[in-house]
């Protein structure tokens, strides 16, 4: 097989890698992107697509102007440091530049999350303006490359149709209550059915699918070569990384350097066992990331002299997941990001007690579960709701009205009981304690209060709840059966432990010196947040920012 040559080789095609590719190509470099999977987009294509970029130009245009030090104060508090390190400062400084670059020069266009608050309230936090999401995108503009784009995660989407956060999702939740919402949903469903018939997939792309589609369109417009089914086996070069060899034997030589963007180690059992205490043999962790994210980038970086930094607060971006049985005998992993915060839900351990504010962020939810689990027990919980809540919001994979619950019950995913006692018996939950828990919860929830965990007090809790629910958008009693439950297991949206890098995304060796020609971005880069989760979008925000910085740095190298 003939070797290929380029200026910049990017291994991996998520948003971070594509950001590096597009930036380098815009600055005149010949770029190749090599993707291990048969489709492009990685975890980014399955994600909500949000980026956390304080003081971004869209927020400023909307009149949301922060003091210069507010984001820094917030990050210091959330990452528990007295001073930000150079990478964190680079992220805050260059993040807005990255947004402006893509807005001005590419097909990537954003919308401002002006009503999306930070996940926690504290010094420097805001009620909105720091989050961005790609605008919806017409998949037809990708032409034949549409079918090379990884579609939305099937168990989360509606027959492959992505549902955007905000007004779009609210319409689906209220379709049986509002004629306007019903009309919106009807139009979306009719268009999606037409797209499936004519194009075999949805064309109205939203969330992370829209972000990746826009990046792909930008890469194609700039002449970037995109390769799929191309897993890398080793890096090339003596003293300087100058390309890679792939599993099919092909060599790709890169005159300026290589960017590792392989998505982290979400399915690398050996590294999971080493870095995640709840999964001592690597099998008790259930990531929602694609199976291809098996640590390739970290292994390649280590071969070149890089060091995977395990000194992080948490090795992964934790999220509770439920196991979804598939027809072929395998299981998918449904990430519970939305349902927990809705009125009519609670979460308990098998002892029947609540252990967390269910409306807090997914990362905090799992940390609370880890802390509440006695040594020697598996960190598991049950998400419980009444019938009205399941019919309106769904519970995990078990979709709301008009989808019947019978299928989910028959396959063992959804557990139901006419009474709480019957449900507890079927789930193995302490019956008497569950009844006491629900009675106490209901007594306070009637008044919109949660003295145990203060659910619904924070702006983030309220934003995740139901606006029409008074007096607390996140709370109401669990009233009438049948009651439903889904088992929650420890999972993640991605990983935090990664290759040590500097403020330009250059991979560092064991002596903290840059390895010439080697960069790492996204989840292959050690978390800029130190394994903490300050707000939604703290993966894609730094990922695209350092992808932009890597692409820019590679374009200014002298060869």
Coordinates of C-alpha atoms in Angstrom, one line a residue:
X1 CA 0.0 0.0 0.0
X2 CA 1.4 3.4 -1.0
X3 CA 2.3 5.8 1.8
X4 CA 0.5 9.0 2.0
X5 CA 1.9 12.4 2.9
X6 CA 0.5 15.5 4.5
X7 CA 1.5 18.4 6.7
X8 CA -0.8 17.5 9.6
X9 CA -2.2 14.1 10.6
X10 CA -5.2 14.0 13.0
X11 CA -6.0 10.6 14.5
X12 CA -9.7 10.7 15.5
X13 CA -12.7 12.6 14.1
X14 CA -14.6 14.0 17.1
X15 CA -15.1 17.7 17.5
X16 CA -11.7 18.3 19.1
X17 CA -9.8 16.5 16.3
X18 CA -11.9 18.1 13.5
X19 CA -11.3 21.6 15.1
X20 CA -7.5 21.0 14.8
X21 CA -7.9 19.8 11.2
X22 CA -10.1 22.7 10.1
X23 CA -7.8 25.3 11.8
X24 CA -4.7 23.9 10.2
X25 CA -6.3 23.5 6.8
X26 CA -7.6 27.1 7.0
X27 CA -4.0 28.2 7.6
X28 CA -2.8 26.5 4.4
X29 CA -1.8 23.1 5.7
X30 CA -2.5 19.8 3.9
X31 CA -4.4 17.7 6.5
X32 CA -5.5 14.1 6.8
X33 CA -8.0 12.9 9.4
X34 CA -7.8 9.1 10.1
X35 CA -10.8 7.6 12.0
X36 CA -10.8 4.1 13.5
X37 CA -14.5 3.6 13.1
X38 CA -16.5 3.3 9.9
X39 CA -18.3 6.6 10.6
X40 CA -17.0 10.0 11.6
X41 CA -17.8 12.1 14.7
X42 CA -16.9 9.9 17.7
X43 CA -18.5 10.7 21.0
X44 CA -19.1 14.3 19.9
X45 CA -21.8 13.1 17.4
X46 CA -23.7 11.4 20.2
X47 CA -23.4 14.3 22.6
X48 CA -25.6 17.2 23.5
X49 CA -23.1 19.3 21.6
X50 CA -22.6 22.0 24.3
X51 CA -19.4 24.0 24.8
X52 CA -18.6 26.0 27.9
X53 CA -16.8 29.1 26.8
X54 CA -17.0 32.1 29.2
X55 CA -17.1 35.6 27.7
X56 CA -17.8 34.2 24.3
X57 CA -18.7 36.7 21.5
X58 CA -22.3 35.5 21.2
X59 CA -23.0 36.2 24.8
X60 CA -21.4 39.6 24.6
X61 CA -23.6 40.3 21.5
X62 CA -26.6 39.5 23.6
X63 CA -25.5 42.0 26.3
X64 CA -24.1 39.4 28.7
X65 CA -20.9 41.0 29.8
X66 CA -18.9 39.5 32.7
X67 CA -16.1 41.0 34.7
X68 CA -12.7 39.8 33.5
X69 CA -12.1 37.8 36.7
X70 CA -15.5 36.1 37.1
X71 CA -14.7 33.0 35.1
X72 CA -11.4 32.6 36.8
X73 CA -12.9 32.9 40.2
X74 CA -15.5 30.3 39.3
X75 CA -12.9 27.9 38.0
X76 CA -10.6 28.3 41.0
X77 CA -13.5 27.5 43.3
X78 CA -14.8 24.6 41.3
X79 CA -11.4 23.0 40.7
X80 CA -10.2 23.7 44.3
X81 CA -7.0 25.6 43.4
X82 CA -5.7 28.9 44.6
X83 CA -4.3 29.8 41.1
X84 CA -5.2 28.6 37.6
X85 CA -2.5 26.7 35.8
X86 CA -1.2 27.8 32.3
X87 CA -3.6 25.5 30.4
X88 CA -6.6 26.8 32.3
X89 CA -5.6 30.4 31.6
X90 CA -5.0 29.5 27.9
X91 CA -8.5 28.0 27.8
X92 CA -10.2 31.1 29.2
X93 CA -8.1 33.4 27.0
X94 CA -8.4 31.6 23.7
X95 CA -11.9 30.1 24.0
X96 CA -13.6 33.2 22.8
X97 CA -11.0 33.5 20.0
X98 CA -11.8 30.0 18.9
X99 CA -15.6 30.7 18.7
X100 CA -14.9 33.9 16.7
X101 CA -12.6 32.0 14.3
X102 CA -15.2 29.3 13.5
X103 CA -18.1 31.8 13.3
X104 CA -16.2 34.0 10.8
X105 CA -14.3 31.4 8.7
X106 CA -16.2 28.1 8.7
X107 CA -19.6 26.5 8.4
X108 CA -19.6 26.1 12.2
X109 CA -22.2 28.5 13.6
X110 CA -23.3 28.6 17.2
X111 CA -26.3 29.7 19.3
X112 CA -25.9 31.2 22.7
X113 CA -27.2 29.4 25.8
X114 CA -28.2 32.6 27.4
X115 CA -30.6 30.8 29.8
X116 CA -28.3 27.9 30.7
X117 CA -26.8 28.5 34.2
X118 CA -23.6 27.0 35.5
X119 CA -24.1 23.7 37.2
X120 CA -23.2 25.0 40.6
X121 CA -23.7 28.3 42.3
X122 CA -20.7 30.0 43.9
X123 CA -18.2 32.8 43.5
X124 CA -18.1 33.8 39.9
X125 CA -21.0 31.6 38.7
X126 CA -23.6 32.9 36.2
X127 CA -27.2 32.3 35.3
X128 CA -26.4 31.9 31.6
X129 CA -24.2 33.0 28.7
X130 CA -21.2 30.7 29.1
X131 CA -22.7 27.8 27.1
X132 CA -22.9 27.5 23.3
X133 CA -24.4 24.9 21.0
X134 CA -24.2 24.5 17.2
X135 CA -27.1 25.7 15.2
X136 CA -29.2 22.9 13.6
X137 CA -27.9 21.8 10.3
X138 CA -29.4 20.4 7.1
X139 CA -27.8 17.1 6.5
X140 CA -28.3 17.4 2.7
X141 CA -25.4 19.9 2.7
X142 CA -23.0 17.1 3.5
X143 CA -23.9 15.4 0.2
X144 CA -22.6 11.8 0.0
X145 CA -20.7 12.3 3.3
X146 CA -24.0 12.3 5.2
X147 CA -23.8 8.6 5.6
X148 CA -20.3 8.8 6.9
X149 CA -21.5 10.9 9.9
X150 CA -22.2 8.8 13.0
X151 CA -26.0 9.1 13.6
X152 CA -27.4 10.0 17.0
X153 CA -27.3 7.3 19.6
X154 CA -30.3 5.0 18.8
X155 CA -31.4 4.3 22.4
X156 CA -31.5 8.0 23.2
X157 CA -33.0 9.3 20.0
X158 CA -36.5 8.8 18.6
X159 CA -36.1 6.4 15.7
X160 CA -32.8 8.1 15.0
X161 CA -34.2 11.7 15.3
X162 CA -32.2 13.9 17.6
X163 CA -34.2 16.2 19.9
X164 CA -32.5 19.5 20.8
X165 CA -32.5 20.8 24.3
X166 CA -34.7 23.8 25.2
X167 CA -37.8 24.6 23.2
X168 CA -37.6 21.5 21.0
X169 CA -37.5 19.1 24.0
X170 CA -40.1 21.1 25.9
X171 CA -42.4 20.7 22.9
X172 CA -42.1 16.9 23.0
X173 CA -42.7 16.8 26.8
X174 CA -45.9 19.0 26.3
X175 CA -47.2 17.6 23.1
X176 CA -50.4 16.3 24.8
X177 CA -50.9 19.5 26.7
X178 CA -50.4 22.3 24.2
X179 CA -51.7 22.6 20.6
X180 CA -48.7 24.6 19.7
X181 CA -46.3 21.9 21.0
X182 CA -48.4 19.2 19.3
X183 CA -48.0 21.0 16.0
X184 CA -44.3 21.4 16.4
X185 CA -43.9 17.7 17.3
X186 CA -46.1 16.6 14.4
X187 CA -44.0 18.6 11.9
X188 CA -40.8 17.2 13.3
X189 CA -42.0 13.6 13.1
X190 CA -43.5 14.0 9.6
X191 CA -40.2 15.5 8.3
X192 CA -38.2 12.7 10.0
X193 CA -40.4 10.0 8.5
X194 CA -39.9 11.6 5.0
X195 CA -36.2 11.7 5.5
X196 CA -36.0 8.1 6.5
X197 CA -37.9 7.0 3.4
X198 CA -35.9 9.2 1.1
X199 CA -32.4 9.2 2.7
X200 CA -32.4 6.4 5.2
X201 CA -31.6 8.8 8.1
X202 CA -32.8 12.1 9.5
X203 CA -31.6 15.3 7.9
X204 CA -32.5 17.9 10.5
X205 CA -29.4 17.6 12.6
X206 CA -29.2 19.0 16.1
X207 CA -26.9 18.8 19.2
X208 CA -23.6 17.2 18.7
X209 CA -24.6 15.7 15.4
X210 CA -25.0 19.3 14.0
X211 CA -21.7 20.3 15.5
X212 CA -19.8 17.5 13.8
X213 CA -21.7 17.9 10.5
X214 CA -20.7 21.6 10.4
X215 CA -17.1 20.7 11.2
X216 CA -17.1 18.0 8.5
X217 CA -18.6 20.5 6.0
X218 CA -15.8 22.9 6.9
X219 CA -13.1 20.3 6.6
X220 CA -14.4 19.2 3.2
X221 CA -14.5 22.8 2.0
X222 CA -10.9 23.2 3.0
X223 CA -9.7 20.1 1.2
X224 CA -9.1 17.9 4.3
X225 CA -8.8 14.2 3.4
X226 CA -11.1 12.1 5.6
X227 CA -10.3 8.4 6.1
X228 CA -12.5 5.9 7.9
X229 CA -11.9 2.3 9.1
X230 CA -8.3 3.4 9.8
X231 CA -7.1 2.4 13.3
X232 CA -3.5 3.6 14.0
X233 CA -1.0 1.0 15.4
X234 CA 2.1 3.1 16.0
X235 CA 3.6 6.5 15.6
X236 CA 6.6 7.2 13.3
X237 CA 9.7 9.2 13.8
X238 CA 13.0 9.3 15.8
X239 CA 13.3 12.3 18.0
X240 CA 10.3 13.9 16.3
X241 CA 6.8 12.4 15.6
X242 CA 6.4 12.4 11.8
X243 CA 3.4 10.3 11.1
X244 CA 1.8 7.0 11.9
X245 CA 1.4 3.4 10.7
X246 CA -2.1 2.0 10.6
X247 CA -3.5 -1.5 11.1
X248 CA -3.8 -2.1 7.4
X249 CA 0.0 -1.5 7.1
X250 CA -0.3 1.9 5.4
X251 CA 2.1 4.7 6.4
X252 CA 1.0 8.3 6.6
X253 CA 3.9 10.8 6.9
X254 CA 3.1 14.1 8.5
X255 CA 5.7 16.9 7.8
X256 CA 4.6 19.1 10.7
X257 CA 3.1 16.7 13.2
X258 CA 0.4 14.5 14.6
X259 CA -2.7 15.3 16.7
X260 CA -4.1 12.5 18.9
X261 CA -7.8 12.9 19.2
X262 CA -9.0 9.3 19.8
X263 CA -11.6 9.9 22.5
X264 CA -10.0 8.7 25.6
X265 CA -10.2 5.2 27.3
X266 CA -13.9 4.7 28.0
X267 CA -13.7 1.1 27.0
X268 CA -10.1 0.2 27.9
X269 CA -10.7 -2.4 30.6
X270 CA -7.1 -2.5 31.8
X271 CA -6.9 1.3 32.3
X272 CA -10.4 1.4 33.8
X273 CA -9.3 -1.2 36.4
X274 CA -6.2 0.9 37.2
X275 CA -7.9 4.3 37.4
X276 CA -11.6 3.6 38.5
X277 CA -11.9 2.2 42.1
X278 CA -15.5 1.1 41.5
X279 CA -14.4 -1.2 38.6
X280 CA -11.5 -3.2 40.0
X281 CA -11.4 -5.7 37.1
X282 CA -12.5 -3.2 34.4
X283 CA -15.9 -4.6 33.8
X284 CA -18.1 -2.8 36.3
X285 CA -18.1 0.5 34.4
X286 CA -20.7 1.2 31.7
X287 CA -19.7 4.1 29.5
X288 CA -22.1 5.7 27.1
X289 CA -19.2 6.6 24.8
X290 CA -18.7 4.6 21.5
X291 CA -16.9 1.3 21.7
X292 CA -14.1 2.5 19.6
X293 CA -12.9 4.8 22.4
X294 CA -10.6 2.1 23.8
X295 CA -7.5 4.2 24.7
X296 CA -5.7 4.1 21.4
X297 CA -4.5 7.7 21.7
X298 CA -3.1 7.2 25.1
X299 CA -1.2 4.1 24.1
X300 CA 0.2 5.9 21.0
X301 CA 1.3 8.8 23.2
X302 CA 2.9 6.5 25.7
X303 CA 4.9 4.8 23.0
X304 CA 6.3 8.1 22.0
X305 CA 7.3 9.0 25.5
X306 CA 4.2 10.7 26.8
X307 CA 2.8 10.2 30.3
X308 CA -0.8 9.5 31.2
X309 CA -1.5 11.6 34.3
X310 CA -3.6 9.8 36.8
X311 CA -3.4 12.7 39.3
X312 CA -7.0 13.9 38.8
X313 CA -9.9 14.2 41.1
X314 CA -11.9 11.8 39.0
X315 CA -10.9 9.6 36.1
X316 CA -14.1 10.0 34.2
X317 CA -17.0 12.3 33.5
X318 CA -19.4 10.3 35.6
X319 CA -23.0 9.7 34.7
X320 CA -25.6 7.2 35.8
X321 CA -26.6 4.8 33.1
X322 CA -29.1 2.0 32.6
X323 CA -28.4 -1.1 30.5
X324 CA -30.6 -1.4 27.5
X325 CA -31.0 -5.0 26.1
X326 CA -30.5 -5.3 22.3
X327 CA -32.0 -7.9 20.0
X328 CA -28.5 -9.4 19.4
X329 CA -27.9 -10.1 23.0
X330 CA -25.7 -7.1 23.7
X331 CA -26.5 -4.1 25.8
X332 CA -26.5 -0.4 25.2
X333 CA -25.9 2.2 27.9
X334 CA -28.6 4.9 28.3
X335 CA -27.2 8.0 30.1
X336 CA -29.7 9.6 32.5
X337 CA -29.1 13.2 31.9
X338 CA -32.6 14.7 31.9
X339 CA -35.3 12.5 33.6
X340 CA -33.8 12.6 37.1
X341 CA -34.6 16.3 37.5
X342 CA -38.2 16.2 36.4
X343 CA -41.1 16.3 38.9
X344 CA -42.4 12.9 40.1
X345 CA -39.0 11.2 40.3
X346 CA -36.7 10.1 43.1
X347 CA -33.6 7.9 43.3
X348 CA -32.9 5.5 46.1
X349 CA -30.3 2.8 46.9
X350 CA -31.5 -0.8 47.7
X351 CA -31.9 0.3 51.3
X352 CA -34.8 2.5 50.2
X353 CA -33.2 5.8 51.1
X354 CA -32.5 8.8 49.0
X355 CA -28.8 9.7 48.8
X356 CA -28.6 12.8 46.5
X357 CA -30.3 15.8 45.0
X358 CA -31.6 14.0 41.9
X359 CA -31.6 17.3 39.9
X360 CA -27.9 18.0 40.4
X361 CA -25.6 17.3 37.5
X362 CA -24.9 13.7 36.5
X363 CA -21.2 13.9 37.7
X364 CA -22.3 14.9 41.2
X365 CA -25.1 12.3 41.2
X366 CA -22.5 9.6 40.7
X367 CA -20.1 11.0 43.3
X368 CA -22.9 11.0 45.8
X369 CA -23.7 7.3 44.9
X370 CA -20.1 6.3 45.3
X371 CA -20.0 8.0 48.7
X372 CA -23.2 6.4 49.9
X373 CA -22.3 2.9 48.9
X374 CA -20.8 0.8 51.7
X375 CA -17.4 -0.8 51.0
X376 CA -17.8 -4.2 49.2
X377 CA -21.2 -3.2 47.6
X378 CA -21.7 -2.3 44.0
X379 CA -22.6 1.4 43.5
X380 CA -26.1 0.9 42.1
X381 CA -29.4 2.8 42.6
X382 CA -33.0 2.8 41.4
X383 CA -34.7 5.7 39.6
X384 CA -38.4 5.7 40.6
X385 CA -41.4 7.6 39.3
X386 CA -45.1 7.5 39.3
X387 CA -47.2 6.7 36.2
X388 CA -48.0 10.3 35.4
X389 CA -44.3 11.2 35.3
X390 CA -43.4 8.2 33.1
X391 CA -46.2 9.0 30.7
X392 CA -45.1 12.6 30.4
X393 CA -41.3 12.4 30.5
X394 CA -40.4 8.8 30.0
X395 CA -37.9 7.1 32.3
X396 CA -34.6 6.3 30.6
X397 CA -35.1 4.2 27.4
X398 CA -38.8 3.6 28.3
X399 CA -40.3 6.4 26.3
X400 CA -43.3 8.5 27.3
X401 CA -46.9 8.5 25.9
X402 CA -47.9 7.4 23.3
X403 CA -45.3 4.6 23.5
X404 CA -46.7 1.7 25.6
X405 CA -44.7 0.4 28.6
X406 CA -45.3 -3.3 27.9
X407 CA -42.2 -3.8 25.6
X408 CA -39.8 -2.3 28.2
X409 CA -41.3 -4.4 30.9
X410 CA -41.2 -7.7 29.0
X411 CA -37.5 -7.3 28.1
X412 CA -36.7 -6.7 31.8
X413 CA -35.6 -3.0 31.4
X414 CA -38.6 -1.4 33.2
X415 CA -39.8 -2.6 36.5
X416 CA -43.3 -1.8 37.5
X417 CA -45.7 -2.4 40.4
X418 CA -49.2 -1.4 41.2
X419 CA -48.1 -0.2 44.6
X420 CA -44.7 1.0 46.0
X421 CA -44.6 -2.3 48.0
X422 CA -45.0 -4.4 44.9
X423 CA -42.4 -2.3 43.0
X424 CA -39.9 -2.6 46.0
X425 CA -40.4 -6.4 46.1
X426 CA -39.6 -6.7 42.3
X427 CA -36.5 -4.5 42.6
X428 CA -35.1 -5.9 45.8
X429 CA -35.5 -2.6 47.6
X430 CA -36.2 -2.4 51.4
X431 CA -40.0 -2.2 51.3
X432 CA -40.7 -0.4 54.6
X433 CA -37.9 2.1 54.2
X434 CA -39.0 3.0 50.6
X435 CA -42.5 3.7 51.9
X436 CA -41.1 5.9 54.6
X437 CA -38.8 7.7 52.1
X438 CA -41.7 8.4 49.7
X439 CA -44.1 9.5 52.4
X440 CA -41.5 12.0 53.8
X441 CA -40.6 13.2 50.3
X442 CA -44.2 13.7 49.3
X443 CA -45.1 15.6 52.5
X444 CA -42.4 18.2 51.7
X445 CA -42.7 18.1 47.9
X446 CA -46.3 19.2 48.2
X447 CA -45.0 22.5 49.5
X448 CA -42.2 22.6 46.9
X449 CA -39.5 21.8 49.5
X450 CA -36.8 19.3 49.9
X451 CA -35.1 19.8 53.3
X452 CA -33.0 16.7 52.9
X453 CA -31.2 17.7 49.7
X454 CA -32.5 21.2 48.7
X455 CA -33.7 20.0 45.3
X456 CA -34.9 22.8 43.2
X457 CA -33.1 25.5 45.1
X458 CA -30.3 26.2 42.5
X459 CA -30.8 27.8 39.2
X460 CA -29.5 24.7 37.5
X461 CA -32.0 22.5 39.3
X462 CA -34.9 24.7 38.2
X463 CA -33.7 24.9 34.6
X464 CA -33.6 21.1 34.5
X465 CA -37.1 20.8 35.9
X466 CA -40.6 21.6 34.5
X467 CA -41.3 25.4 34.2
X468 CA -45.1 24.8 34.7
X469 CA -44.6 22.9 38.0
X470 CA -45.3 25.2 40.9
X471 CA -44.0 26.2 43.4
X472 CA -40.9 24.2 42.6
X473 CA -40.1 23.2 38.9
X474 CA -38.2 20.2 40.1
X475 CA -40.5 18.7 42.7
X476 CA -43.9 17.2 43.1
X477 CA -45.1 14.2 45.1
X478 CA -45.1 10.6 43.7
X479 CA -48.9 10.1 43.7
X480 CA -50.6 7.3 41.9
X481 CA -49.5 3.9 40.7
X482 CA -48.5 2.0 38.8
X483 CA -45.0 3.0 39.9
X484 CA -42.0 2.4 37.7
X485 CA -38.2 2.0 38.3
X486 CA -35.0 1.6 36.3
X487 CA -31.7 0.3 37.7
X488 CA -28.9 2.8 37.5
X489 CA -25.3 1.7 37.2
X490 CA -21.9 3.6 37.3
X491 CA -21.1 5.0 33.8
X492 CA -19.5 8.0 32.1
X493 CA -19.8 10.3 29.1
X494 CA -16.0 10.1 28.6
X495 CA -12.8 10.1 30.5
X496 CA -10.6 12.8 32.2
X497 CA -7.3 11.1 32.8
X498 CA -5.1 11.6 29.7
X499 CA -1.7 12.6 28.3
X500 CA 0.0 15.5 30.0
X501 CA 0.2 18.5 27.7
X502 CA 1.2 22.1 27.8
X503 CA -0.8 25.2 27.0
X504 CA -0.4 24.7 23.3
X505 CA -1.7 21.1 23.5
X506 CA 1.9 19.6 22.9
X507 CA 2.3 16.2 24.6
X508 CA 4.9 16.3 27.4
X509 CA 7.5 13.6 28.2
X510 CA 8.3 12.4 31.7
X511 CA 10.5 15.5 32.2
X512 CA 7.7 17.8 31.2
X513 CA 9.4 18.7 27.9
X514 CA 7.3 18.9 24.7
X515 CA 7.6 15.9 22.4
X516 CA 8.4 17.4 19.0
X517 CA 5.6 16.9 16.5
X518 CA 3.0 15.4 18.9
X519 CA -0.2 17.0 20.2
X520 CA -3.2 15.7 22.1
X521 CA -6.7 17.1 22.3
X522 CA -10.1 16.2 23.6
X523 CA -10.2 13.2 26.0
X524 CA -6.7 12.1 25.0
X525 CA -5.5 15.3 26.7
X526 CA -5.4 15.2 30.5
X527 CA -8.5 17.1 31.8
X528 CA -8.0 20.9 31.9
X529 CA -10.5 20.8 34.8
X530 CA -8.4 18.4 36.8
X531 CA -11.1 15.8 36.8
X532 CA -13.8 18.2 38.1
X533 CA -17.0 19.1 36.4
X534 CA -17.7 22.8 36.7
X535 CA -20.5 23.0 34.1
X536 CA -22.1 21.5 31.1
X537 CA -19.8 21.7 28.0
X538 CA -16.5 21.4 29.9
X539 CA -15.4 18.6 27.6
X540 CA -16.2 20.1 24.2
X541 CA -15.3 23.7 25.1
X542 CA -11.7 23.0 26.1
X543 CA -11.6 20.2 23.4
X544 CA -12.3 22.6 20.5
X545 CA -10.2 25.4 22.1
X546 CA -7.1 23.2 22.3
X547 CA -7.9 21.7 18.9
X548 CA -7.9 25.3 17.5
X549 CA -4.6 26.0 19.4
X550 CA -3.0 22.8 18.1
X551 CA -4.0 23.5 14.5
X552 CA -2.7 27.0 14.8
X553 CA 0.6 26.0 16.4
X554 CA 1.2 23.3 13.7
X555 CA 0.6 25.9 11.0
X556 CA 3.4 28.2 12.4
X557 CA 6.1 25.5 12.8
X558 CA 9.3 25.8 10.8
X559 CA 10.1 22.5 9.1

